[in-house]
Short mmCIF file of C-alpha atoms in Angstrom, two decimals:
data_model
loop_
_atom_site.label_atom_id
_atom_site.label_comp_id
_atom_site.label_asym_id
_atom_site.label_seq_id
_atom_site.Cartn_x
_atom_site.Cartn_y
_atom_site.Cartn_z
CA UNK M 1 0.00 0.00 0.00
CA UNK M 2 1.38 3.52 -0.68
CA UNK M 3 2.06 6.48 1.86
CA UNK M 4 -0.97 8.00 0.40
CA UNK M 5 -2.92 5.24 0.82
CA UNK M 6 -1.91 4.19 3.86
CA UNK M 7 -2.66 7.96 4.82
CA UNK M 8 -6.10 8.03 3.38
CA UNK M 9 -7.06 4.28 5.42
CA UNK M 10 -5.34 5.70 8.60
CA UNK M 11 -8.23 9.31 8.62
CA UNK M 12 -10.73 6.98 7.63
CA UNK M 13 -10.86 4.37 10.34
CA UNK M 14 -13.98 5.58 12.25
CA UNK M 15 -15.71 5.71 8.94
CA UNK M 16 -14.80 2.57 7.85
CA UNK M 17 -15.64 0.94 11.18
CA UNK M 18 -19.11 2.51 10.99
CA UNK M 19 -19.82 1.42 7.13
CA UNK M 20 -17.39 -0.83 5.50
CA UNK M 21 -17.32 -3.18 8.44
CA UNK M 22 -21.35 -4.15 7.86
CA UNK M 23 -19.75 -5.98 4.72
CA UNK M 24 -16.08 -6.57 5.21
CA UNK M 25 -17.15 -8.18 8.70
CA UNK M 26 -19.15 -11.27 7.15
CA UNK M 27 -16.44 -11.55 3.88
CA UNK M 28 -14.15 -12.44 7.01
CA UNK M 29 -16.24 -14.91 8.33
CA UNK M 30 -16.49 -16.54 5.18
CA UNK M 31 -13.05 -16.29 4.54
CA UNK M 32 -12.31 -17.96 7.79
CA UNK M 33 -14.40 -20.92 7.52
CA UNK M 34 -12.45 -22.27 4.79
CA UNK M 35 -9.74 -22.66 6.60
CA UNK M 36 -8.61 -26.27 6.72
CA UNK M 37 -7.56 -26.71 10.09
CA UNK M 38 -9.01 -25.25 13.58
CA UNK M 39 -8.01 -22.26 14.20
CA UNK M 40 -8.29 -22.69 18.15
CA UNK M 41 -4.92 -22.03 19.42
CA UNK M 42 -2.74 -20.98 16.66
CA UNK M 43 -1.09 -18.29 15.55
CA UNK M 44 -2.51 -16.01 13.24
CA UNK M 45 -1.21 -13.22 11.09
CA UNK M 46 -4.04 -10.92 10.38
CA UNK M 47 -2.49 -9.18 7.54
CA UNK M 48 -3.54 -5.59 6.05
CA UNK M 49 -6.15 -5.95 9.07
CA UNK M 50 -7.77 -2.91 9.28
CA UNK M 51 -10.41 -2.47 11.42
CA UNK M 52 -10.33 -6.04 12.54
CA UNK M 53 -12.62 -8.05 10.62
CA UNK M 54 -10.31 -10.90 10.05
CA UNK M 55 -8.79 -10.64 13.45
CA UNK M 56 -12.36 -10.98 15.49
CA UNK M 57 -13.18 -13.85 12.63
CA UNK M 58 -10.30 -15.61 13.64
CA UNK M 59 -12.07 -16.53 17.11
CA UNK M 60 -9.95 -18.48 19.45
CA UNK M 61 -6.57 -17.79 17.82
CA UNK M 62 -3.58 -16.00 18.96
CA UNK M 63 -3.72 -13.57 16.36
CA UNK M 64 -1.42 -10.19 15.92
CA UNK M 65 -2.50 -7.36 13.03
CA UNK M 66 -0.35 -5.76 10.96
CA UNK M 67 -1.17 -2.99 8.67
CA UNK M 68 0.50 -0.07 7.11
CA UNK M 69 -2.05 2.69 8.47
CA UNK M 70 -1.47 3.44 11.81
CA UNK M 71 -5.02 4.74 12.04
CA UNK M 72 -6.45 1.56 11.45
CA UNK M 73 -5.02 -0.26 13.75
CA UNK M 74 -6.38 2.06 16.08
CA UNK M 75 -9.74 2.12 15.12
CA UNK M 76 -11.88 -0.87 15.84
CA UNK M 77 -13.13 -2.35 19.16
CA UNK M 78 -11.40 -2.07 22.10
CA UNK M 79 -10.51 -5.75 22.62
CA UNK M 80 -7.82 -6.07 19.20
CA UNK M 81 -4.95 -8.03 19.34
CA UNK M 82 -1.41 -7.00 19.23
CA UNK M 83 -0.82 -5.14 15.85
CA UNK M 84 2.28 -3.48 14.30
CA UNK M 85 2.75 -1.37 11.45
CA UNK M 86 4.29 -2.93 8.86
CA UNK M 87 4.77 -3.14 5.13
CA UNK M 88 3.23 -6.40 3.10
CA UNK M 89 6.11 -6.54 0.97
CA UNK M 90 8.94 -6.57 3.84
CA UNK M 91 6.92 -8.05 7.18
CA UNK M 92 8.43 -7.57 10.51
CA UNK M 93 8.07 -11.07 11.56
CA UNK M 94 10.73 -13.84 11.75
CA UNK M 95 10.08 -16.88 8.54
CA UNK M 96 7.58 -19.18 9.61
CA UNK M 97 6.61 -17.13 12.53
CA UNK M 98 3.15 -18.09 12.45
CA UNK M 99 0.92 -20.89 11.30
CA UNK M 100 -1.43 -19.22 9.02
CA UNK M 101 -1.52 -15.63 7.28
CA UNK M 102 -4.96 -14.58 6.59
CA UNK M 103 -4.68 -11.33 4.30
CA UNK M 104 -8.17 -10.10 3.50
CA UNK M 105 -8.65 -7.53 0.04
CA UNK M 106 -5.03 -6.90 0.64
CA UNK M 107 -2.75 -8.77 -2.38
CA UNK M 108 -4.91 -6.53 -4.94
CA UNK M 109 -3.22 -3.08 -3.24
CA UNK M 110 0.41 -4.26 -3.74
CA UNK M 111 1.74 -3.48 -7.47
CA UNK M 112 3.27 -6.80 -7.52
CA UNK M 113 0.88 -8.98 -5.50
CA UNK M 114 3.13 -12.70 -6.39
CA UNK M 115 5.47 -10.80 -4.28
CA UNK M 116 3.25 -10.16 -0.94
CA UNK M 117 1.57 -13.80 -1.31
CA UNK M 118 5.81 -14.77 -1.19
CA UNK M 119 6.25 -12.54 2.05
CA UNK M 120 2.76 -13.75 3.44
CA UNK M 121 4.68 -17.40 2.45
CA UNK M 122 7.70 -17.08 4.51
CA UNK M 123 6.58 -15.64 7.93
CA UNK M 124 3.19 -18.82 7.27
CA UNK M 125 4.31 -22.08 8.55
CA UNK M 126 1.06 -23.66 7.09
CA UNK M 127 -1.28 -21.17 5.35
CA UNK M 128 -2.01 -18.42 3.44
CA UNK M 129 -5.58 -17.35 2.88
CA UNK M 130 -6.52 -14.28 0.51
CA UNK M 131 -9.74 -12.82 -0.79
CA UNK M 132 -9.85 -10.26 -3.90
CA UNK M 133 -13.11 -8.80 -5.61
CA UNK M 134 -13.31 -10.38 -8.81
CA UNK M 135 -13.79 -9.03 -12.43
CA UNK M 136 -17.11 -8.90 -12.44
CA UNK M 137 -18.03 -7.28 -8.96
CA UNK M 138 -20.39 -4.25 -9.29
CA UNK M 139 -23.54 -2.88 -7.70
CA UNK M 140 -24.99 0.70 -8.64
CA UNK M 141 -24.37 2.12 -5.67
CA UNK M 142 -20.70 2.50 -6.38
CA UNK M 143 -22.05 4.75 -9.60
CA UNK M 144 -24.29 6.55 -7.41
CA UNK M 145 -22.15 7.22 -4.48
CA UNK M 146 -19.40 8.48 -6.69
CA UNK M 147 -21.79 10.37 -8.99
CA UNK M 148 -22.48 11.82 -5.93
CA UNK M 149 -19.50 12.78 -4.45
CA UNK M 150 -18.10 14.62 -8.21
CA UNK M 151 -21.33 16.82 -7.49
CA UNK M 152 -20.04 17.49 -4.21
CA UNK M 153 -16.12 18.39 -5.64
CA UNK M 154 -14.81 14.82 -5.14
CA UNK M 155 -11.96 13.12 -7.54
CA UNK M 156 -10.97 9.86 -7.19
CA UNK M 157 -7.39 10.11 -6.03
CA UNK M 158 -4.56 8.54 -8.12
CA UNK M 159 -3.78 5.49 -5.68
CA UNK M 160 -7.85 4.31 -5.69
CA UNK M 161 -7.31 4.38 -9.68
CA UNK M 162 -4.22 2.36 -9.21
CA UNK M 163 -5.76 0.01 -7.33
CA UNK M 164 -8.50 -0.49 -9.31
CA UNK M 165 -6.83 -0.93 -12.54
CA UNK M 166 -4.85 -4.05 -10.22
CA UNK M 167 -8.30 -5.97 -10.75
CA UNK M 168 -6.65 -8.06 -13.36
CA UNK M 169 -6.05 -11.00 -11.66
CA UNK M 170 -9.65 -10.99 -10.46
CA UNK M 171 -10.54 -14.56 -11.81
CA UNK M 172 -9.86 -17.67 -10.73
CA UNK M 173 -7.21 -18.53 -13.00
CA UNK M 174 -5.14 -15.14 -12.66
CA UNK M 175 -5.57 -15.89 -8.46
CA UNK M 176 -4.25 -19.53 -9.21
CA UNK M 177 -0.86 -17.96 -11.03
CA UNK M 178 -0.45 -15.29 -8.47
CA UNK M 179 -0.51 -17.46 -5.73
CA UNK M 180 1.87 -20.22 -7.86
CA UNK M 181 4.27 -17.32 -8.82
CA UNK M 182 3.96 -16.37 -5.04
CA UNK M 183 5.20 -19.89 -4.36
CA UNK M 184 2.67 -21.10 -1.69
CA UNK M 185 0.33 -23.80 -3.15
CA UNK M 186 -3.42 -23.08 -4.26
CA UNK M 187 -5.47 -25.78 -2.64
CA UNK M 188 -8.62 -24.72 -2.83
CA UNK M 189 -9.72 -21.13 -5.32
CA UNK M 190 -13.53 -20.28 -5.88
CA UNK M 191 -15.99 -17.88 -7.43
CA UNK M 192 -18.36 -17.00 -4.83
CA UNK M 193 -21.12 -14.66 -4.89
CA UNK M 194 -21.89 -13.00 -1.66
CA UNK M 195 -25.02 -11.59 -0.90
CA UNK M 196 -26.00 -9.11 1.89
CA UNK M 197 -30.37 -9.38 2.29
CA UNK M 198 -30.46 -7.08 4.90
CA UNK M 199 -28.44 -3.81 3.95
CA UNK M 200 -30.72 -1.18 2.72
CA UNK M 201 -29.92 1.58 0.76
CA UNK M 202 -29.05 3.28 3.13
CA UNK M 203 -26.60 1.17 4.60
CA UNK M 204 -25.29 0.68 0.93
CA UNK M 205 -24.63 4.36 0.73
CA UNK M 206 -22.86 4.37 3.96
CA UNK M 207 -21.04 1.58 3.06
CA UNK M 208 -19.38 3.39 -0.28
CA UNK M 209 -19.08 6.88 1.57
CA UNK M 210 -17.26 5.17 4.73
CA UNK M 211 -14.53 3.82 2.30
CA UNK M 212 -10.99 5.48 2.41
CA UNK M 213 -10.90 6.81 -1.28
CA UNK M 214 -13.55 9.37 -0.52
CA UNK M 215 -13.92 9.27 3.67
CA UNK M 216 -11.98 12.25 4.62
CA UNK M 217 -13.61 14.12 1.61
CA UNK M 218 -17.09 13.25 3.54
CA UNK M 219 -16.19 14.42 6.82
CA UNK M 220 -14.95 17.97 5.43
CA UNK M 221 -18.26 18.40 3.70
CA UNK M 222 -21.84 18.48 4.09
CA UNK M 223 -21.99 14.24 4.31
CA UNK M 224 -25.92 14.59 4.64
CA UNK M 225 -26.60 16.20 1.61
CA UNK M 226 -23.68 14.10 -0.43
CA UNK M 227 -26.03 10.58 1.23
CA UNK M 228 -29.08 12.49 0.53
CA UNK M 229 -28.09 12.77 -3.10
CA UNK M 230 -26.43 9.18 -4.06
CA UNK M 231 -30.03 7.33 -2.36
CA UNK M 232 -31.96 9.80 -4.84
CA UNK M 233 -29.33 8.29 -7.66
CA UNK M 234 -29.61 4.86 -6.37
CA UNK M 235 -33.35 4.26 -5.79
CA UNK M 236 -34.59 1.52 -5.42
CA UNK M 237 -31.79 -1.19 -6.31
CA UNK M 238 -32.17 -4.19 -4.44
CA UNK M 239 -29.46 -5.44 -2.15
CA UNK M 240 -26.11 -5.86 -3.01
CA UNK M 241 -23.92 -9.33 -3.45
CA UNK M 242 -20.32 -9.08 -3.73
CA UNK M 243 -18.23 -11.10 -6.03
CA UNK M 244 -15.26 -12.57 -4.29
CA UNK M 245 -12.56 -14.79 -5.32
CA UNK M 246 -11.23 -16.82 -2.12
CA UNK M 247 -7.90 -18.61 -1.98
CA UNK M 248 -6.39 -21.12 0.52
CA UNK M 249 -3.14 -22.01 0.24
CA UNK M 250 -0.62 -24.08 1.32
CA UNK M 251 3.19 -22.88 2.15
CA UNK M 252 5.68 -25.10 0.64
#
């Protein structure tokens, strides 16, 4: 993750904890579950943790967060684990440190993401296990949330774009060769579609303005009128499901 970016997650922690975490909570727990082997016990790497969602997935583990926004790792509930700040590309953990890495929506920020699943690889004595959006991922209320915010005097700012563009190994096959050029194993890589019944669209728009790209944009502005204005662009949508590629693998 860049400075900037790191920046931008790091002022937009509270937000993020009060809208992104209503989806990025349950994408944990489903990341989690497939798993294969109990996590009671072990030690787990929450990597580019966030808020926490991973970490409080991971119940019953000995888990320690690492992230490269300070901010983050601040934010959450009160009863985290032990975090450090670190970078995904050089981690400040000893090889095989721990017994599984769990790095939720993280891989798809690095410009090189063979190279994190290798770094998540060394400090893993077991596991590695990764979500990214896939391809086809969409819902309007990104449109209408963003729409929105241009109104307002928003721009997407040049890391969000670089992320996005890093979308291209959002199918199964690209996730396969990442984590093979990453040199941990792909046991087990799927297509899943994710759906979230009971967000309104409200919580949708909340969701979208709570995100780091446009967060600290919200809070300086009038953040009523901006919501006000994406549900009149939204309408009536129906609920959102999230595309999501999840990988378990296995360290060599």
């Amino acid at each position: 993750m860049s400075v900037t970016a790191a920046a931008a997650y790091s002022a937009g922690a509270t937000a993020w904890a009060a809208g992104p975490m209503r989806l990025y909570g349950p994408l944990a727990d489903e990341l989690v579950a497939r798993c294969p082997i109990d996590l009671g016990g072990r030690s787990v790497l929450d990597l580019g943790a966030g808020t926490g969602a991973a970490s409080i997935a991971a119940r019953g583990a000995r888990v320690v967060a690492v992230d490269t926004a300070i901010g983050m790792l601040l934010g959450g509930p009160p009863s985290r684990p032990p975090a450090v700040v670190g970078d995904a590309l050089a981690l400040p953990f000893r090889s095989g440190g721990f017994e599984v890495v769990i790095a939720a929506f993280v891989f798809n920020h690095l410009a090189e993401p063979a190279v994190g699943v290798r770094e998540a690889g060394r400090v893993a004595r077991e596991h590695v296990m990764a979500t990214i959006y896939a391809d086809d991922d969409d819902h309007p209320v990104k449109h209408a949330v963003d729409r929105a915010l241009v109104e307002a005097g928003w721009w997407s700012p040049g890391w969000y774009r670089d992320v996005i563009s890093r979308r291209s190994w959002g199918t199964i096959d690209a996730a396969t060769a990442t984590f093979d050029q990453g040199g941990v194993v792909p046991q087990r890589v799927e297509l899943v579609h994710v759906p979230f019944p009971d967000l309104g669209p409200r919580e949708l728009v909340r969701w979208r303005m709570g995100m780091a790209q446009c967060a600290a944009f919200v809070d300086a502005h009038d953040g009523r009128a901006i919501e006000t204005r994406a549900l009149q662009l939204l309408g009536d949508a129906g609920p959102v499901v999230r595309s999501v590629i999840f990988i378990t693998g296995r360290v060599q």
